Short mmCIF file of C-alpha atoms in Angstrom, two decimals:
data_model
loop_
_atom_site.label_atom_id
_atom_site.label_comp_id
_atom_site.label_asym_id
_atom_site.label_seq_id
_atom_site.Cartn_x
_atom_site.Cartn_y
_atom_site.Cartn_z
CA UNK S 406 0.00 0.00 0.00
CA UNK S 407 3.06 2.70 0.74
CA UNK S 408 4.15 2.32 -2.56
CA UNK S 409 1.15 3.11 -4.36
CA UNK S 410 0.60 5.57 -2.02
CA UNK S 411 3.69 7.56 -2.22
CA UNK S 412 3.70 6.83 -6.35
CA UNK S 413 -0.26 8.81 -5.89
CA UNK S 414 1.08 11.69 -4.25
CA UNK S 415 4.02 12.20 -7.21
CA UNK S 416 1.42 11.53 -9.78
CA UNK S 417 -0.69 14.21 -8.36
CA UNK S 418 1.82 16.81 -7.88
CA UNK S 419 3.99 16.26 -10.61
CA UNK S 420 1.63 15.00 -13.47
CA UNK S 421 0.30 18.44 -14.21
CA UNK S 422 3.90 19.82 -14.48
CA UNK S 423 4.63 17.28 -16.80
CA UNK S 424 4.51 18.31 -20.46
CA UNK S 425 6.94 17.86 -24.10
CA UNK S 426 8.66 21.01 -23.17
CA UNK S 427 9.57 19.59 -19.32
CA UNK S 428 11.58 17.06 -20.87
CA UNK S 429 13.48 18.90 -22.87
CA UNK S 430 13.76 22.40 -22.26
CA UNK S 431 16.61 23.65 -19.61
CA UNK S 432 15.69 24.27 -16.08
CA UNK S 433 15.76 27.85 -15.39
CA UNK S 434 14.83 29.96 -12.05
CA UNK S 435 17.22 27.62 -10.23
CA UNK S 436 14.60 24.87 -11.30
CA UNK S 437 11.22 26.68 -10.53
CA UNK S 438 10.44 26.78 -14.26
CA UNK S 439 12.19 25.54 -17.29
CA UNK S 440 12.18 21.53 -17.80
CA UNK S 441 14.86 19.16 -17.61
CA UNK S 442 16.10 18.17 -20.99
CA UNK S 443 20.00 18.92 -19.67
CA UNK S 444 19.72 16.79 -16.59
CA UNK S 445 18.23 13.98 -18.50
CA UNK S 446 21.25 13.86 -20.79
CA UNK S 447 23.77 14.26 -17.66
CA UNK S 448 21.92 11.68 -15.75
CA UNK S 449 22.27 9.10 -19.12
CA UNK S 450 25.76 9.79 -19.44
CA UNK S 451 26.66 9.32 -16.14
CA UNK S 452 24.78 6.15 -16.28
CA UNK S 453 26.77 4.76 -19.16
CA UNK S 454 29.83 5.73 -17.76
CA UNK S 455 29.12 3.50 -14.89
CA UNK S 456 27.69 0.51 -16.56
CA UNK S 457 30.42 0.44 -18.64
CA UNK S 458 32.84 0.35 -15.51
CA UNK S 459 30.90 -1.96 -13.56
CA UNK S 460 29.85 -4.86 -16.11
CA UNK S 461 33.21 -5.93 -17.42
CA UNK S 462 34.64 -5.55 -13.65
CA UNK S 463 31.82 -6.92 -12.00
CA UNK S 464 31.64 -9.89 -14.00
CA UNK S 465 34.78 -10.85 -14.24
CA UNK S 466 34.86 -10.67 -10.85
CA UNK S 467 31.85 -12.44 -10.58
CA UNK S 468 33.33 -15.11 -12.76
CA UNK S 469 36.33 -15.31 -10.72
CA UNK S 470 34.63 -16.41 -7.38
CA UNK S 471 31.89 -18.76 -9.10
CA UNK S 472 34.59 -20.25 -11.20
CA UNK S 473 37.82 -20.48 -9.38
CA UNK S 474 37.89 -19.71 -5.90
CA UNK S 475 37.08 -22.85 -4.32
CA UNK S 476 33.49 -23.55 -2.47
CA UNK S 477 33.53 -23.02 1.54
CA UNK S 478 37.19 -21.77 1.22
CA UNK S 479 39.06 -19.69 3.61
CA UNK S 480 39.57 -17.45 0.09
CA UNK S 481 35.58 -17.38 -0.68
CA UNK S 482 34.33 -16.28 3.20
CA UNK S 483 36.80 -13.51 2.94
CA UNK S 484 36.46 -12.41 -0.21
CA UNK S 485 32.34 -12.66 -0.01
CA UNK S 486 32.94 -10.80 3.80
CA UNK S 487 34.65 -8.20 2.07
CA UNK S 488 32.20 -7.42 -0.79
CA UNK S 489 28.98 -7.42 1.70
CA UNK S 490 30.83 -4.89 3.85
CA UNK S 491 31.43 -2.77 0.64
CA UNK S 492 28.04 -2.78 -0.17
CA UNK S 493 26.88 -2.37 3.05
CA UNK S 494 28.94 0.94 3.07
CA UNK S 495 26.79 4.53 3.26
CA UNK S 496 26.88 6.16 0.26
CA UNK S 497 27.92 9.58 1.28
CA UNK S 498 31.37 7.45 2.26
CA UNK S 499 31.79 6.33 -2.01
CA UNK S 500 31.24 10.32 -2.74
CA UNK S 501 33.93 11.85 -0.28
CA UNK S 502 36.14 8.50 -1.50
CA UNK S 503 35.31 9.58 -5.51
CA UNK S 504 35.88 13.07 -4.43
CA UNK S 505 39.47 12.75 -3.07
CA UNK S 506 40.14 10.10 -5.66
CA UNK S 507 39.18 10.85 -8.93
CA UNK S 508 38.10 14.57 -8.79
CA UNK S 509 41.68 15.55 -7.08
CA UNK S 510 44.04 12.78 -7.15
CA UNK S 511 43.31 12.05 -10.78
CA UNK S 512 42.74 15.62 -11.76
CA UNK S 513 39.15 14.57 -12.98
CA UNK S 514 37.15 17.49 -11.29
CA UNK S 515 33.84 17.81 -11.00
CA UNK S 516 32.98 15.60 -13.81
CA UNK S 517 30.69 13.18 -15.73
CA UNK S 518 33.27 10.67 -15.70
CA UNK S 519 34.44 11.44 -11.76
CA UNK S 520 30.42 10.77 -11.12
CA UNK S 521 30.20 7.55 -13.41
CA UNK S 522 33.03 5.97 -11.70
CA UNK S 523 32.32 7.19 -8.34
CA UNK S 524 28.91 5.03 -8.81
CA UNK S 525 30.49 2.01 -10.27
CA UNK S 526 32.91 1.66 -7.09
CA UNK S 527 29.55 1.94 -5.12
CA UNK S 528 27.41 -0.57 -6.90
CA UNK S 529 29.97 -2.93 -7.95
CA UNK S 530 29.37 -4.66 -4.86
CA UNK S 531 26.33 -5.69 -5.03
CA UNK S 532 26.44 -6.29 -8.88
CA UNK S 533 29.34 -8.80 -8.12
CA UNK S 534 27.19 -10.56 -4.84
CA UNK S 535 23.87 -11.14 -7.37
CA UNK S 536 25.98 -12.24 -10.59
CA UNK S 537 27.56 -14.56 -8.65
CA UNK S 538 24.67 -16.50 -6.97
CA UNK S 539 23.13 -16.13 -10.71
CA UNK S 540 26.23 -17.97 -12.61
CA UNK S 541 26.40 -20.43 -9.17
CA UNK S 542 22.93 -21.49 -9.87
CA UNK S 543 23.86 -22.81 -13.38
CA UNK S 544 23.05 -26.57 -12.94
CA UNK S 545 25.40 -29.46 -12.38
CA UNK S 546 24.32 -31.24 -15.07
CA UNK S 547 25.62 -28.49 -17.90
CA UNK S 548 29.12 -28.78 -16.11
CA UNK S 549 28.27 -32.75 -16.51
CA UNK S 550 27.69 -32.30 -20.11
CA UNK S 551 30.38 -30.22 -21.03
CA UNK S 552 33.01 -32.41 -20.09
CA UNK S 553 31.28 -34.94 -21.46
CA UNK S 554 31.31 -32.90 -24.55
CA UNK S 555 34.93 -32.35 -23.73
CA UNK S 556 34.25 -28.42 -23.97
CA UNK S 557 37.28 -25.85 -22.55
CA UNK S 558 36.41 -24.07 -19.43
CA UNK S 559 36.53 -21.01 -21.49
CA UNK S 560 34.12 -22.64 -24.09
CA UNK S 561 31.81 -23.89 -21.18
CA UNK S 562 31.73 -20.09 -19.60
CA UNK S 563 31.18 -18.41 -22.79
CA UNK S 564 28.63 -21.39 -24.38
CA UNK S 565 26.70 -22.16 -21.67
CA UNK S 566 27.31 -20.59 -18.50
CA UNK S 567 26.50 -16.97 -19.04
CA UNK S 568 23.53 -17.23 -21.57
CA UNK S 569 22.07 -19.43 -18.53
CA UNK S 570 22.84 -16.79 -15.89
CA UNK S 571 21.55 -14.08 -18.52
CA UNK S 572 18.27 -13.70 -16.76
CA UNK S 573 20.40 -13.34 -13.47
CA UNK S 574 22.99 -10.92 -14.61
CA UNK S 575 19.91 -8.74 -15.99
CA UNK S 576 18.62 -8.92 -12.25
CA UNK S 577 22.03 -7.29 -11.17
CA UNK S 578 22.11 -4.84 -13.61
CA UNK S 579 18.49 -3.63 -13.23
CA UNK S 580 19.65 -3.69 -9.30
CA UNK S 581 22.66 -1.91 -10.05
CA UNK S 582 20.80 0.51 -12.19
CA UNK S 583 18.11 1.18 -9.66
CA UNK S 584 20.74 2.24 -7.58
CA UNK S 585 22.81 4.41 -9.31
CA UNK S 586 19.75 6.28 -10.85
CA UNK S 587 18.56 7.17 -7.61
CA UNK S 588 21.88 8.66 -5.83
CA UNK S 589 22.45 11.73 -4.72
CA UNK S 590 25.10 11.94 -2.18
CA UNK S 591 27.78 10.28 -4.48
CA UNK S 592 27.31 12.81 -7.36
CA UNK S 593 27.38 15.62 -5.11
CA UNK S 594 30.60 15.12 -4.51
CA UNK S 595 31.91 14.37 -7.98
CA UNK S 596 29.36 15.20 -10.65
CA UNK S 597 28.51 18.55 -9.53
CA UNK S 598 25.22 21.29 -9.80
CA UNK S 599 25.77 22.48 -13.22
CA UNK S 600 22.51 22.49 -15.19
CA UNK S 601 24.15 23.27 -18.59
CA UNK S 602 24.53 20.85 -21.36
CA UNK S 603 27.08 18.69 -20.96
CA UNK S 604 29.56 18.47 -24.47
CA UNK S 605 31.82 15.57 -22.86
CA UNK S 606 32.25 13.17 -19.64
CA UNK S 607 35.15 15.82 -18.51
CA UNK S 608 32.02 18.51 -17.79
CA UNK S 609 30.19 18.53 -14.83
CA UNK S 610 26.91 17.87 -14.83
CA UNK S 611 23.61 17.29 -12.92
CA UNK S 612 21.53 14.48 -12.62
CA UNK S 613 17.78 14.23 -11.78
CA UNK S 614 18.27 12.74 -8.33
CA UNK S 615 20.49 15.54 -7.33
CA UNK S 616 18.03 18.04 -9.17
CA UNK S 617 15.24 16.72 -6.77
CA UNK S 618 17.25 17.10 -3.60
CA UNK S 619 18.26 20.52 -4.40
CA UNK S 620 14.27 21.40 -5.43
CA UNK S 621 12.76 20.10 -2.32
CA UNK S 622 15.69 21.17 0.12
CA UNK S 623 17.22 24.81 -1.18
CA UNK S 624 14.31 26.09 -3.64
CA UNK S 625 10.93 28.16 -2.32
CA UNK S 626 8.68 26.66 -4.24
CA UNK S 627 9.96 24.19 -6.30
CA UNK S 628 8.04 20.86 -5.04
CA UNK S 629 5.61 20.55 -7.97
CA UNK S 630 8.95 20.44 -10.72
CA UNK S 631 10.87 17.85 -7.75
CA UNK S 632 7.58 15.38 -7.72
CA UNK S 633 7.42 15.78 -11.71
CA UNK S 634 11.11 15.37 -11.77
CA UNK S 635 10.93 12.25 -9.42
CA UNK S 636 7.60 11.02 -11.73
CA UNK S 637 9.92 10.96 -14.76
CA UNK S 638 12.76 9.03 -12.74
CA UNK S 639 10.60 6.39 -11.67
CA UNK S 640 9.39 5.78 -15.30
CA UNK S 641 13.15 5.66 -16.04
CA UNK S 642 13.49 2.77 -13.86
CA UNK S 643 10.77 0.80 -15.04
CA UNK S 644 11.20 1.44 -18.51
CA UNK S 645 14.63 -0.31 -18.00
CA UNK S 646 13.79 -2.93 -16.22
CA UNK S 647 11.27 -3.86 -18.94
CA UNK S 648 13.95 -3.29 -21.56
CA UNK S 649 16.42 -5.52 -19.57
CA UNK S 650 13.96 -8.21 -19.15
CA UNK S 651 13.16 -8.15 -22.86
CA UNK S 652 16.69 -8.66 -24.00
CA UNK S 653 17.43 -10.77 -21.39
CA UNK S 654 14.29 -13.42 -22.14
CA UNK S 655 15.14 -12.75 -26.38
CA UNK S 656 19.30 -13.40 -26.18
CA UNK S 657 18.07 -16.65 -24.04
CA UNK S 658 15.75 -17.59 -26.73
CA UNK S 659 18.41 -17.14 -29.85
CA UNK S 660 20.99 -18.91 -27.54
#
């Protein structure tokens, strides 16, 4: 019932603020009227700058600890230990961590790209726990069957064992996704408040979950744009999760 009453109260302050010129016209009045074309853009690029950190990473980690770290090992408890702390870990401490990291030790600034990889380090965590149970789950008897077979390891992994986890690894990534959309803390530190358009990952830009925070919490009277803001981010998230599940059930069909 709290969902679909909190989902309610943004459809009925936000809906009428929604519009073809919200989405993509530039905020303006420090976000009292305008739209939010610019922060959409910011908020997809720093997106794709931390999926494409965190899915190679994650799951080769991922394939690391289902593959090769033995079962019940010393190795696995600490290694598993390790990542559930990580993820367990308040945001605001990945943000000051990206901050004195990439924005000054790397000389990345306020940034796309310092935001991006400031959310990967955040969500790779959990990304790596839920691949891992998904490619674990594969069943004995495809292992069986590939040695039968007598199909490499490498074969076996990219053959069978992935497009079997595939539903899985979409699971982590909507997760992951989910996640990352919804920060704020983190890309305070690193991404920044511009509203501009951003012309590369080295400008700093803002994304919609900051753009709500800063509406509700510093702006007089800009609640109605934050729920309409927040309406479109939700949409966001289930419009990917669709799309994730749809490629996910179609590459398992072709495989």
């Amino acid at each position: 019932i709290l969902p679909l009453m909190m989902l309610a109260d943004l459809v009925w302050q936000g809906l009428p603020q929604l519009s073809f010129g919200f989405l993509f016209e530039s905020p303006t009045d420090a976000g009292r009227a305008g739209g939010i074309g610019t922060l959409l853009v910011s908020t997809l690029w720093i997106l794709a700058v931390c999926l494409l950190a965190t899915l190679p990473v994650g799951l080769g980690c991922a394939l690391y600890l289902s593959e090769f770290v033995v079962p019940h090992s010393r190795s696995e408890r600490i290694l598993g230990l390790s990542l559930d702390i990580l993820a367990g870990v308040p945001s605001i401490v990945f943000g000051l961590f990206g901050y004195a990291v990439f924005a000054l030790q790397l000389g990345l600034g306020f940034s796309i790209l310092s935001g991006g990889l400031s959310l990967a380090c955040m969500v790779l965590p959990l990304f790596v726990r839920t691949t891992e149970q998904a490619l674990r789950s594969c069943p004995v008897r495809y292992r069986q069957a590939a040695i039968a077979l007598n199909i490499s390891h490498s074969g076996f992994i990219r053959r069978i064992l992935l497009p079997s986890a595939s539903g899985g690894i979409a699971v982590a990534m909507i997760i992951s996704i989910g996640r990352a959309l919804a920060e704020t803390a983190v890309l305070i530190f690193t991404a920044g408040y511009v509203t501009r358009m951003p012309e590369s990952v080295m400008d700093s830009g803002r994304s919609l979950s900051v753009h709500i925070y800063d509406l509700s919490m510093n702006v007089p009277g800009g609640q109605n744009n934050a729920a309409a803001t927040a309406l479109v981010l939700v949409m966001m998230i289930v419009l990917i999760n669709l799309l994730a599940r749809y490629l996910s059930r179609r590459w398992q069909h072709a495989r």
